[in-house]
Short mmCIF file of N, CA and C in Angstrom, two decimals:
data_model
loop_
_atom_site.label_atom_id
_atom_site.label_comp_id
_atom_site.label_asym_id
_atom_site.label_seq_id
_atom_site.Cartn_x
_atom_site.Cartn_y
_atom_site.Cartn_z
N UNK A 1 0.83 -1.59 0.02
CA UNK A 1 -0.82 -0.16 0.47
C UNK A 1 0.95 1.54 -0.09
N UNK A 2 0.72 1.70 -1.03
CA UNK A 2 1.52 3.10 -1.03
C UNK A 2 1.36 4.67 -0.19
N UNK A 3 3.01 5.11 -0.59
CA UNK A 3 2.58 6.28 1.54
C UNK A 3 0.24 6.35 1.51
N UNK A 4 1.06 7.60 -0.21
CA UNK A 4 -0.51 8.57 0.02
C UNK A 4 -1.90 7.50 0.20
N UNK A 5 -1.25 7.04 0.71
CA UNK A 5 -2.94 5.47 0.56
C UNK A 5 -3.60 4.97 2.14
N UNK A 6 -1.97 5.30 2.68
CA UNK A 6 -1.94 5.50 4.35
C UNK A 6 -2.36 6.42 4.95
N UNK A 7 -1.68 7.66 3.93
CA UNK A 7 -1.91 8.82 4.49
C UNK A 7 -3.73 9.29 5.06
N UNK A 8 -3.63 8.78 3.80
CA UNK A 8 -5.52 9.29 3.00
C UNK A 8 -6.26 8.15 4.29
N UNK A 9 -6.18 7.12 4.13
CA UNK A 9 -7.69 5.90 5.21
C UNK A 9 -7.33 6.62 6.63
N UNK A 10 -5.48 7.38 7.16
CA UNK A 10 -5.18 6.91 8.70
C UNK A 10 -6.51 8.56 8.29
N UNK A 11 -5.91 9.81 7.54
CA UNK A 11 -6.55 10.95 7.80
C UNK A 11 -8.73 10.67 7.75
N UNK A 12 -8.95 9.54 7.19
CA UNK A 12 -10.13 9.59 7.36
C UNK A 12 -10.71 9.27 8.48
N UNK A 13 -9.82 7.52 8.89
CA UNK A 13 -10.46 7.45 9.95
C UNK A 13 -10.33 8.18 11.27
N UNK A 14 -8.61 8.55 11.50
CA UNK A 14 -9.38 9.96 12.62
C UNK A 14 -10.62 11.06 12.55
N UNK A 15 -10.45 11.40 11.35
CA UNK A 15 -12.28 12.37 11.44
C UNK A 15 -13.72 11.62 11.93
N UNK A 16 -13.63 10.50 11.18
CA UNK A 16 -15.20 9.89 11.42
C UNK A 16 -15.25 9.04 13.03
N UNK A 17 -13.66 8.60 13.25
CA UNK A 17 -13.93 8.44 15.09
C UNK A 17 -13.94 9.49 15.52
N UNK A 18 -12.77 10.33 15.03
CA UNK A 18 -13.43 12.40 16.64
C UNK A 18 -14.92 12.45 16.32
N UNK A 19 -15.14 13.06 15.20
CA UNK A 19 -16.89 12.98 15.00
C UNK A 19 -17.87 11.84 16.02
N UNK A 20 -17.91 10.44 15.04
CA UNK A 20 -18.13 9.64 16.91
C UNK A 20 -18.84 9.92 18.49
N UNK A 21 -16.53 10.33 18.60
CA UNK A 21 -16.88 10.18 19.92
C UNK A 21 -17.59 12.15 20.38
N UNK A 22 -17.06 12.98 19.90
CA UNK A 22 -17.98 14.62 19.48
C UNK A 22 -19.62 13.96 20.37
N UNK A 23 -20.06 13.63 18.93
CA UNK A 23 -21.44 12.56 18.52
C UNK A 23 -22.12 12.50 20.11
N UNK A 24 -21.05 11.80 20.74
CA UNK A 24 -21.41 11.11 22.02
C UNK A 24 -21.16 11.72 22.89
N UNK A 25 -20.91 12.41 23.35
CA UNK A 25 -19.92 13.48 24.17
C UNK A 25 -21.18 14.51 24.21
N UNK A 26 -21.72 15.17 22.54
CA UNK A 26 -22.36 15.79 22.64
C UNK A 26 -23.62 15.50 23.63
N UNK A 27 -23.93 13.52 24.06
CA UNK A 27 -25.67 12.88 24.08
C UNK A 27 -25.47 12.87 25.22
N UNK A 28 -24.24 13.08 26.69
CA UNK A 28 -24.70 12.52 27.93
C UNK A 28 -25.22 13.37 28.44
N UNK A 29 -25.01 14.76 28.65
CA UNK A 29 -26.84 15.36 28.85
C UNK A 29 -28.02 15.62 29.42
N UNK A 30 -28.13 14.80 28.31
CA UNK A 30 -29.03 14.46 28.68
C UNK A 30 -30.17 12.88 28.25
N UNK A 31 -30.85 12.43 28.79
CA UNK A 31 -31.70 12.40 29.19
C UNK A 31 -32.43 11.46 28.88
N UNK A 32 -33.42 10.48 28.28
CA UNK A 32 -34.39 9.41 27.08
C UNK A 32 -34.68 10.67 26.92
N UNK A 33 -35.83 11.38 27.55
CA UNK A 33 -37.05 12.57 27.19
C UNK A 33 -36.23 13.81 26.85
N UNK A 34 -34.48 13.91 26.73
CA UNK A 34 -34.56 15.35 26.89
C UNK A 34 -33.80 15.08 24.86
N UNK A 35 -33.55 14.42 24.82
CA UNK A 35 -32.41 13.83 23.78
C UNK A 35 -33.60 13.55 22.33
N UNK A 36 -34.14 13.36 22.85
CA UNK A 36 -35.38 12.75 21.76
C UNK A 36 -36.75 13.99 21.26
N UNK A 37 -36.38 15.09 23.05
CA UNK A 37 -37.03 16.70 23.09
C UNK A 37 -36.92 17.63 21.56
N UNK A 38 -37.39 18.41 21.05
CA UNK A 38 -37.50 19.44 20.06
C UNK A 38 -37.19 20.53 21.28
N UNK A 39 -36.40 21.30 21.38
CA UNK A 39 -35.68 22.44 22.17
C UNK A 39 -36.68 24.23 21.41
N UNK A 40 -37.27 24.44 20.15
CA UNK A 40 -37.43 24.13 19.51
C UNK A 40 -38.76 24.36 18.78
N UNK A 41 -40.00 25.05 18.07
CA UNK A 41 -40.85 24.50 17.07
C UNK A 41 -40.49 24.21 15.44
N UNK A 42 -39.05 24.62 15.15
CA UNK A 42 -38.80 24.17 14.42
C UNK A 42 -37.77 23.64 14.25
N UNK A 43 -37.37 22.58 13.81
CA UNK A 43 -36.41 22.25 13.38
C UNK A 43 -36.49 20.73 14.40
N UNK A 44 -35.20 20.13 14.56
CA UNK A 44 -35.17 18.33 14.81
C UNK A 44 -34.59 18.03 16.81
N UNK A 45 -34.78 17.36 16.64
CA UNK A 45 -33.83 17.05 18.45
C UNK A 45 -32.61 16.25 18.39
N UNK A 46 -32.12 16.34 19.06
CA UNK A 46 -31.24 15.86 18.73
C UNK A 46 -31.21 14.44 18.90
N UNK A 47 -31.89 13.06 18.92
CA UNK A 47 -31.19 11.86 18.81
C UNK A 47 -32.61 12.14 17.92
N UNK A 48 -33.45 12.63 17.01
CA UNK A 48 -33.58 12.79 15.06
C UNK A 48 -32.34 12.94 14.16
N UNK A 49 -31.30 14.62 15.39
CA UNK A 49 -30.24 13.79 14.26
C UNK A 49 -29.35 12.70 14.89
N UNK A 50 -29.34 11.73 15.22
CA UNK A 50 -28.54 10.25 15.49
C UNK A 50 -29.67 9.33 14.38
N UNK A 51 -30.75 9.60 14.30
CA UNK A 51 -30.75 8.50 13.64
C UNK A 51 -30.83 9.19 12.15
N UNK A 52 -31.18 9.84 11.92
CA UNK A 52 -31.11 10.64 10.32
C UNK A 52 -28.98 10.28 10.24
N UNK A 53 -27.97 11.07 10.85
CA UNK A 53 -26.70 11.04 10.65
C UNK A 53 -26.27 9.10 10.04
N UNK A 54 -26.94 8.22 10.99
CA UNK A 54 -27.15 6.34 10.77
C UNK A 54 -27.67 6.12 10.10
N UNK A 55 -28.85 6.70 9.17
CA UNK A 55 -29.19 6.89 8.00
C UNK A 55 -28.53 7.22 6.47
N UNK A 56 -27.74 7.99 6.80
CA UNK A 56 -26.50 8.82 5.68
C UNK A 56 -26.05 7.91 5.63
N UNK A 57 -25.45 7.46 7.17
CA UNK A 57 -23.83 6.50 6.82
C UNK A 57 -24.44 5.27 5.46
N UNK A 58 -25.37 4.89 6.30
CA UNK A 58 -25.70 4.12 6.06
C UNK A 58 -26.09 3.62 5.03
N UNK A 59 -26.81 4.62 4.32
CA UNK A 59 -27.09 4.37 2.52
C UNK A 59 -25.76 5.23 2.02
N UNK A 60 -25.28 5.96 2.16
CA UNK A 60 -24.37 6.57 1.08
C UNK A 60 -23.03 5.90 0.61
N UNK A 61 -22.98 4.80 2.61
CA UNK A 61 -21.45 4.45 2.26
C UNK A 61 -21.51 2.92 2.63
N UNK A 62 -23.04 2.63 3.00
CA UNK A 62 -23.08 1.18 3.90
C UNK A 62 -23.77 0.48 2.43
N UNK A 63 -24.19 1.38 1.87
CA UNK A 63 -25.80 0.16 0.88
C UNK A 63 -24.61 0.86 -0.32
N UNK A 64 -23.98 1.80 -0.54
CA UNK A 64 -23.55 2.08 -2.24
C UNK A 64 -22.19 1.19 -2.26
N UNK A 65 -21.93 1.23 -0.77
CA UNK A 65 -20.17 1.19 -1.66
C UNK A 65 -19.73 -0.63 -0.89
N UNK A 66 -20.55 -0.30 0.92
CA UNK A 66 -19.92 -1.85 0.83
C UNK A 66 -21.05 -2.55 0.41
N UNK A 67 -22.00 -2.55 0.08
CA UNK A 67 -22.10 -3.44 -0.11
C UNK A 67 -23.48 -4.13 0.55
N UNK A 68 -23.73 -3.39 1.78
CA UNK A 68 -25.30 -3.83 3.29
C UNK A 68 -26.31 -3.61 3.16
N UNK A 69 -26.97 -3.63 1.88
CA UNK A 69 -28.08 -3.41 1.73
C UNK A 69 -28.99 -3.38 1.91
N UNK A 70 -28.73 -1.69 3.55
CA UNK A 70 -29.21 -0.89 3.96
C UNK A 70 -30.95 0.07 3.66
N UNK A 71 -32.17 -0.46 3.87
CA UNK A 71 -32.90 0.19 2.86
C UNK A 71 -33.27 1.57 3.85
N UNK A 72 -32.59 3.18 2.79
CA UNK A 72 -33.41 4.19 4.06
C UNK A 72 -33.99 4.17 3.63
N UNK A 73 -35.03 4.76 4.70
CA UNK A 73 -36.17 5.93 5.31
C UNK A 73 -36.06 7.46 5.60
N UNK A 74 -36.07 7.95 5.02
CA UNK A 74 -35.42 9.92 5.04
C UNK A 74 -36.59 9.90 5.67
N UNK A 75 -37.11 10.21 5.47
CA UNK A 75 -38.72 10.81 6.23
C UNK A 75 -38.30 10.09 7.73
N UNK A 76 -37.78 9.17 8.73
CA UNK A 76 -38.51 8.31 9.52
C UNK A 76 -37.69 8.95 10.21
N UNK A 77 -36.21 9.99 9.40
CA UNK A 77 -34.87 9.09 10.51
C UNK A 77 -35.73 11.17 10.94
N UNK A 78 -36.49 12.09 10.85
CA UNK A 78 -36.76 12.96 11.08
C UNK A 78 -38.24 12.88 11.77
N UNK A 79 -39.32 11.86 12.34
CA UNK A 79 -40.14 12.00 12.23
C UNK A 79 -41.14 10.25 12.32
N UNK A 80 -39.97 10.06 13.27
CA UNK A 80 -39.80 8.81 14.03
C UNK A 80 -41.14 8.41 15.01
N UNK A 81 -42.49 8.20 15.07
CA UNK A 81 -43.50 8.78 16.64
C UNK A 81 -43.69 7.65 17.66
N UNK A 82 -42.44 6.40 16.71
CA UNK A 82 -41.90 5.46 17.51
C UNK A 82 -40.66 5.48 17.54
N UNK A 83 -39.80 6.27 18.65
CA UNK A 83 -38.10 6.23 17.96
C UNK A 83 -37.33 5.15 19.20
N UNK A 84 -36.28 4.14 19.00
CA UNK A 84 -35.37 3.39 19.82
C UNK A 84 -35.60 4.90 21.17
N UNK A 85 -34.61 3.56 22.28
CA UNK A 85 -34.18 4.17 23.37
C UNK A 85 -32.54 5.15 22.92
N UNK A 86 -32.19 6.06 24.13
CA UNK A 86 -31.60 7.16 23.47
C UNK A 86 -30.60 6.26 23.21
N UNK A 87 -30.15 4.72 24.49
CA UNK A 87 -28.63 4.25 24.01
C UNK A 87 -28.76 3.11 23.31
N UNK A 88 -30.26 3.27 22.42
CA UNK A 88 -30.25 2.34 21.37
C UNK A 88 -29.52 3.83 19.84
N UNK A 89 -30.42 4.80 20.35
CA UNK A 89 -30.52 5.58 18.90
C UNK A 89 -28.83 5.16 18.94
N UNK A 90 -28.36 5.25 20.11
CA UNK A 90 -26.20 5.62 19.60
C UNK A 90 -25.58 4.25 19.78
N UNK A 91 -25.98 3.03 19.95
CA UNK A 91 -25.67 2.34 19.01
C UNK A 91 -25.96 1.44 18.42
N UNK A 92 -27.10 2.35 17.64
CA UNK A 92 -27.20 2.20 16.05
C UNK A 92 -26.32 3.20 15.45
N UNK A 93 -26.15 4.53 15.65
CA UNK A 93 -25.24 4.51 15.62
C UNK A 93 -23.77 4.41 15.29
N UNK A 94 -23.23 4.75 16.16
CA UNK A 94 -21.57 3.58 16.92
C UNK A 94 -21.41 2.05 15.10
N UNK A 95 -23.46 1.30 15.65
CA UNK A 95 -22.83 0.32 14.72
C UNK A 95 -22.56 1.15 12.91
N UNK A 96 -22.21 2.29 12.56
CA UNK A 96 -23.47 2.42 11.36
C UNK A 96 -21.10 2.91 11.51
N UNK A 97 -20.65 3.65 12.42
CA UNK A 97 -19.50 4.35 12.55
C UNK A 97 -18.37 3.39 11.49
N UNK A 98 -18.18 2.07 12.88
CA UNK A 98 -17.62 0.70 12.63
C UNK A 98 -18.07 0.19 11.04
N UNK A 99 -19.11 0.20 10.86
CA UNK A 99 -19.34 -0.31 9.47
C UNK A 99 -18.67 1.03 8.52
N UNK A 100 -18.60 1.76 8.49
CA UNK A 100 -17.75 3.16 7.90
C UNK A 100 -15.67 3.02 7.79
N UNK A 101 -15.82 2.05 9.37
CA UNK A 101 -14.23 2.75 9.46
C UNK A 101 -14.09 0.85 8.82
N UNK A 102 -14.46 0.31 8.29
CA UNK A 102 -14.16 -1.62 7.46
C UNK A 102 -14.65 -1.55 6.61
N UNK A 103 -15.39 0.24 6.35
CA UNK A 103 -15.33 -0.34 4.81
C UNK A 103 -13.77 1.20 4.23
N UNK A 104 -14.32 2.02 5.22
CA UNK A 104 -12.94 2.80 3.88
C UNK A 104 -11.60 2.24 4.63
N UNK A 105 -10.90 0.97 5.79
CA UNK A 105 -10.14 0.30 5.56
C UNK A 105 -9.99 -0.76 4.88
N UNK A 106 -10.65 -1.10 3.52
CA UNK A 106 -11.07 -2.48 2.64
C UNK A 106 -11.16 -1.25 1.62
N UNK A 107 -10.79 -0.04 1.64
CA UNK A 107 -10.92 0.38 -0.05
C UNK A 107 -9.22 0.07 -0.61
N UNK A 108 -9.38 0.22 -1.60
CA UNK A 108 -8.06 0.49 -2.82
C UNK A 108 -7.91 1.72 -3.27
N UNK A 109 -6.49 2.04 -3.46
CA UNK A 109 -6.32 2.69 -4.29
C UNK A 109 -7.40 2.59 -5.34
N UNK A 110 -7.73 1.64 -5.96
CA UNK A 110 -7.92 2.24 -6.99
C UNK A 110 -9.68 2.07 -6.92
N UNK A 111 -10.03 1.41 -5.83
CA UNK A 111 -11.65 2.09 -5.03
C UNK A 111 -11.89 3.50 -5.29
N UNK A 112 -10.77 4.07 -4.98
CA UNK A 112 -11.67 5.56 -4.25
C UNK A 112 -11.57 6.22 -5.82
N UNK A 113 -11.53 5.92 -6.30
CA UNK A 113 -11.78 6.90 -7.89
C UNK A 113 -12.63 6.11 -8.66
N UNK A 114 -13.57 4.65 -7.73
CA UNK A 114 -15.02 4.23 -8.77
C UNK A 114 -15.29 4.97 -8.79
N UNK A 115 -16.11 4.85 -9.86
CA UNK A 115 -17.90 5.81 -9.62
C UNK A 115 -18.80 5.02 -8.87
N UNK A 116 -18.96 6.59 -8.72
CA UNK A 116 -20.67 6.08 -7.45
C UNK A 116 -22.09 7.20 -8.35
N UNK A 117 -22.43 6.28 -7.27
CA UNK A 117 -24.20 7.10 -7.71
C UNK A 117 -25.39 6.21 -6.68
N UNK A 118 -25.55 7.68 -5.73
CA UNK A 118 -26.82 7.20 -4.42
C UNK A 118 -27.33 8.47 -4.71
N UNK A 119 -29.23 7.68 -4.17
CA UNK A 119 -29.94 8.81 -4.67
C UNK A 119 -29.93 10.37 -4.17
N UNK A 120 -29.88 11.06 -4.85
CA UNK A 120 -29.54 12.77 -3.41
C UNK A 120 -27.99 13.06 -3.39
N UNK A 121 -27.03 11.60 -4.74
CA UNK A 121 -25.17 12.14 -4.05
C UNK A 121 -25.09 13.25 -5.41
N UNK A 122 -24.56 13.41 -5.07
CA UNK A 122 -23.66 14.43 -6.50
C UNK A 122 -22.13 14.08 -6.49
N UNK A 123 -21.54 13.25 -5.85
CA UNK A 123 -20.16 12.50 -5.77
C UNK A 123 -19.99 11.85 -7.36
N UNK A 124 -19.36 12.27 -7.75
CA UNK A 124 -18.47 11.13 -8.54
C UNK A 124 -17.88 10.02 -8.26
N UNK A 125 -17.58 10.07 -7.69
CA UNK A 125 -16.14 8.86 -7.15
C UNK A 125 -16.47 8.76 -4.86
N UNK A 126 -16.05 7.75 -4.61
CA UNK A 126 -16.56 6.95 -3.63
C UNK A 126 -15.61 8.53 -2.50
N UNK A 127 -14.04 8.75 -2.88
CA UNK A 127 -14.07 9.52 -1.95
C UNK A 127 -14.51 10.54 -2.02
N UNK A 128 -15.18 10.98 -2.65
CA UNK A 128 -15.65 12.87 -2.24
C UNK A 128 -17.32 11.83 -1.80
N UNK A 129 -17.79 11.15 -1.98
CA UNK A 129 -18.74 10.16 -0.75
C UNK A 129 -18.43 10.61 0.41
N UNK A 130 -17.66 9.22 0.91
CA UNK A 130 -16.36 9.62 2.81
C UNK A 130 -15.99 11.20 2.52
N UNK A 131 -16.01 10.81 1.95
CA UNK A 131 -15.84 13.04 2.26
C UNK A 131 -16.82 13.60 2.74
N UNK A 132 -17.71 13.78 1.80
CA UNK A 132 -18.65 14.46 2.70
C UNK A 132 -19.64 13.70 3.78
N UNK A 133 -19.98 13.03 3.69
CA UNK A 133 -20.21 12.49 4.27
C UNK A 133 -19.73 12.86 6.25
N UNK A 134 -18.11 12.35 6.00
CA UNK A 134 -18.08 13.07 7.02
C UNK A 134 -18.50 14.59 7.81
N UNK A 135 -17.94 15.29 5.82
CA UNK A 135 -18.35 16.76 6.08
C UNK A 135 -19.75 16.77 6.46
N UNK A 136 -21.05 16.13 6.09
CA UNK A 136 -21.84 16.33 6.97
C UNK A 136 -22.45 16.10 8.61
N UNK A 137 -20.93 15.07 8.89
CA UNK A 137 -21.69 15.25 10.34
C UNK A 137 -21.31 16.25 10.43
N UNK A 138 -20.06 16.83 10.21
CA UNK A 138 -20.14 17.82 11.80
C UNK A 138 -20.49 19.49 11.12
N UNK A 139 -20.96 19.38 10.16
CA UNK A 139 -22.36 20.50 10.06
C UNK A 139 -23.69 19.81 10.68
N UNK A 140 -24.41 18.26 11.52
CA UNK A 140 -25.43 18.37 12.29
C UNK A 140 -24.61 18.14 13.96
N UNK A 141 -22.73 18.23 14.34
CA UNK A 141 -22.67 18.32 14.69
C UNK A 141 -22.44 19.76 15.03
N UNK A 142 -23.13 21.36 14.53
CA UNK A 142 -22.43 22.10 14.79
C UNK A 142 -24.15 22.36 15.35
N UNK A 143 -25.24 22.05 15.45
CA UNK A 143 -26.61 22.60 16.00
C UNK A 143 -26.64 21.18 16.77
N UNK A 144 -26.58 20.02 16.44
CA UNK A 144 -26.48 19.34 18.36
C UNK A 144 -25.83 20.56 19.53
N UNK A 145 -24.54 21.10 18.88
CA UNK A 145 -23.84 21.78 20.03
C UNK A 145 -24.93 22.53 20.77
N UNK A 146 -25.85 23.44 19.68
CA UNK A 146 -26.64 25.07 19.42
C UNK A 146 -27.53 24.18 20.12
N UNK A 147 -28.20 22.95 19.94
CA UNK A 147 -29.71 22.67 21.04
C UNK A 147 -29.16 21.79 22.26
N UNK A 148 -28.08 21.96 22.62
CA UNK A 148 -27.17 21.87 23.57
C UNK A 148 -27.36 22.52 24.78
N UNK A 149 -26.55 23.95 23.73
CA UNK A 149 -26.96 25.51 24.31
C UNK A 149 -28.35 25.53 24.83
N UNK A 150 -29.45 25.57 24.33
CA UNK A 150 -30.17 25.87 24.33
C UNK A 150 -31.31 24.85 25.39
N UNK A 151 -30.56 23.42 24.45
CA UNK A 151 -31.67 22.89 25.98
C UNK A 151 -31.02 23.23 28.13
N UNK A 152 -29.87 23.40 27.79
CA UNK A 152 -29.41 23.96 28.88
C UNK A 152 -30.19 25.71 29.78
N UNK A 153 -29.64 26.28 28.09
CA UNK A 153 -30.92 28.01 29.24
C UNK A 153 -32.13 27.82 29.27
N UNK A 154 -33.21 26.31 28.77
CA UNK A 154 -34.18 26.47 28.88
C UNK A 154 -34.58 25.63 30.41
N UNK A 155 -33.46 25.04 31.00
CA UNK A 155 -32.79 24.03 31.76
C UNK A 155 -33.65 24.57 32.64
N UNK A 156 -32.63 25.89 32.65
CA UNK A 156 -31.98 27.00 33.42
C UNK A 156 -32.45 28.19 34.16
N UNK A 157 -33.88 28.16 32.69
CA UNK A 157 -34.65 29.82 33.11
C UNK A 157 -36.38 28.33 34.26
N UNK A 158 -36.09 27.23 33.21
CA UNK A 158 -37.66 26.32 33.99
C UNK A 158 -36.75 26.37 34.85
N UNK A 159 -36.08 26.20 36.14
CA UNK A 159 -36.02 26.14 37.81
C UNK A 159 -35.84 26.85 38.27
N UNK A 160 -35.43 28.33 37.51
CA UNK A 160 -36.19 29.95 38.32
C UNK A 160 -36.95 29.81 38.70
#
């Protein structure tokens, strides 16, 4: 394996591991009810963003690159009326990140430039999609940080 391939894989693995660690870290203060509560009339709960990231990774990397057969129900990621527990949602998220890591580790130099297609994706090859999914995670981590600030603000106001 060439030096560039090793560097690429190491960078991608580090990014996915850091992103996953950050999601877990941000989820710690929430109990199950808070995890699923929407602190704003608009937007999403922290838990629904976790379901969304799980679905995103399982579809764009799992189904389209790893061939795991995942069938995505994107609307349910945001509106599941009977979501799993916080612990189960995070376990499913962790499973999807482990799948991504295994998939990244299994790519050859030639695999990265293989043509890519997935519903709603504008990536031309596997590398672009893997990078886009990492960036997508970071985008939602920003939203999760904001949700955490708002939840703490609401709890503080409610306790006065």
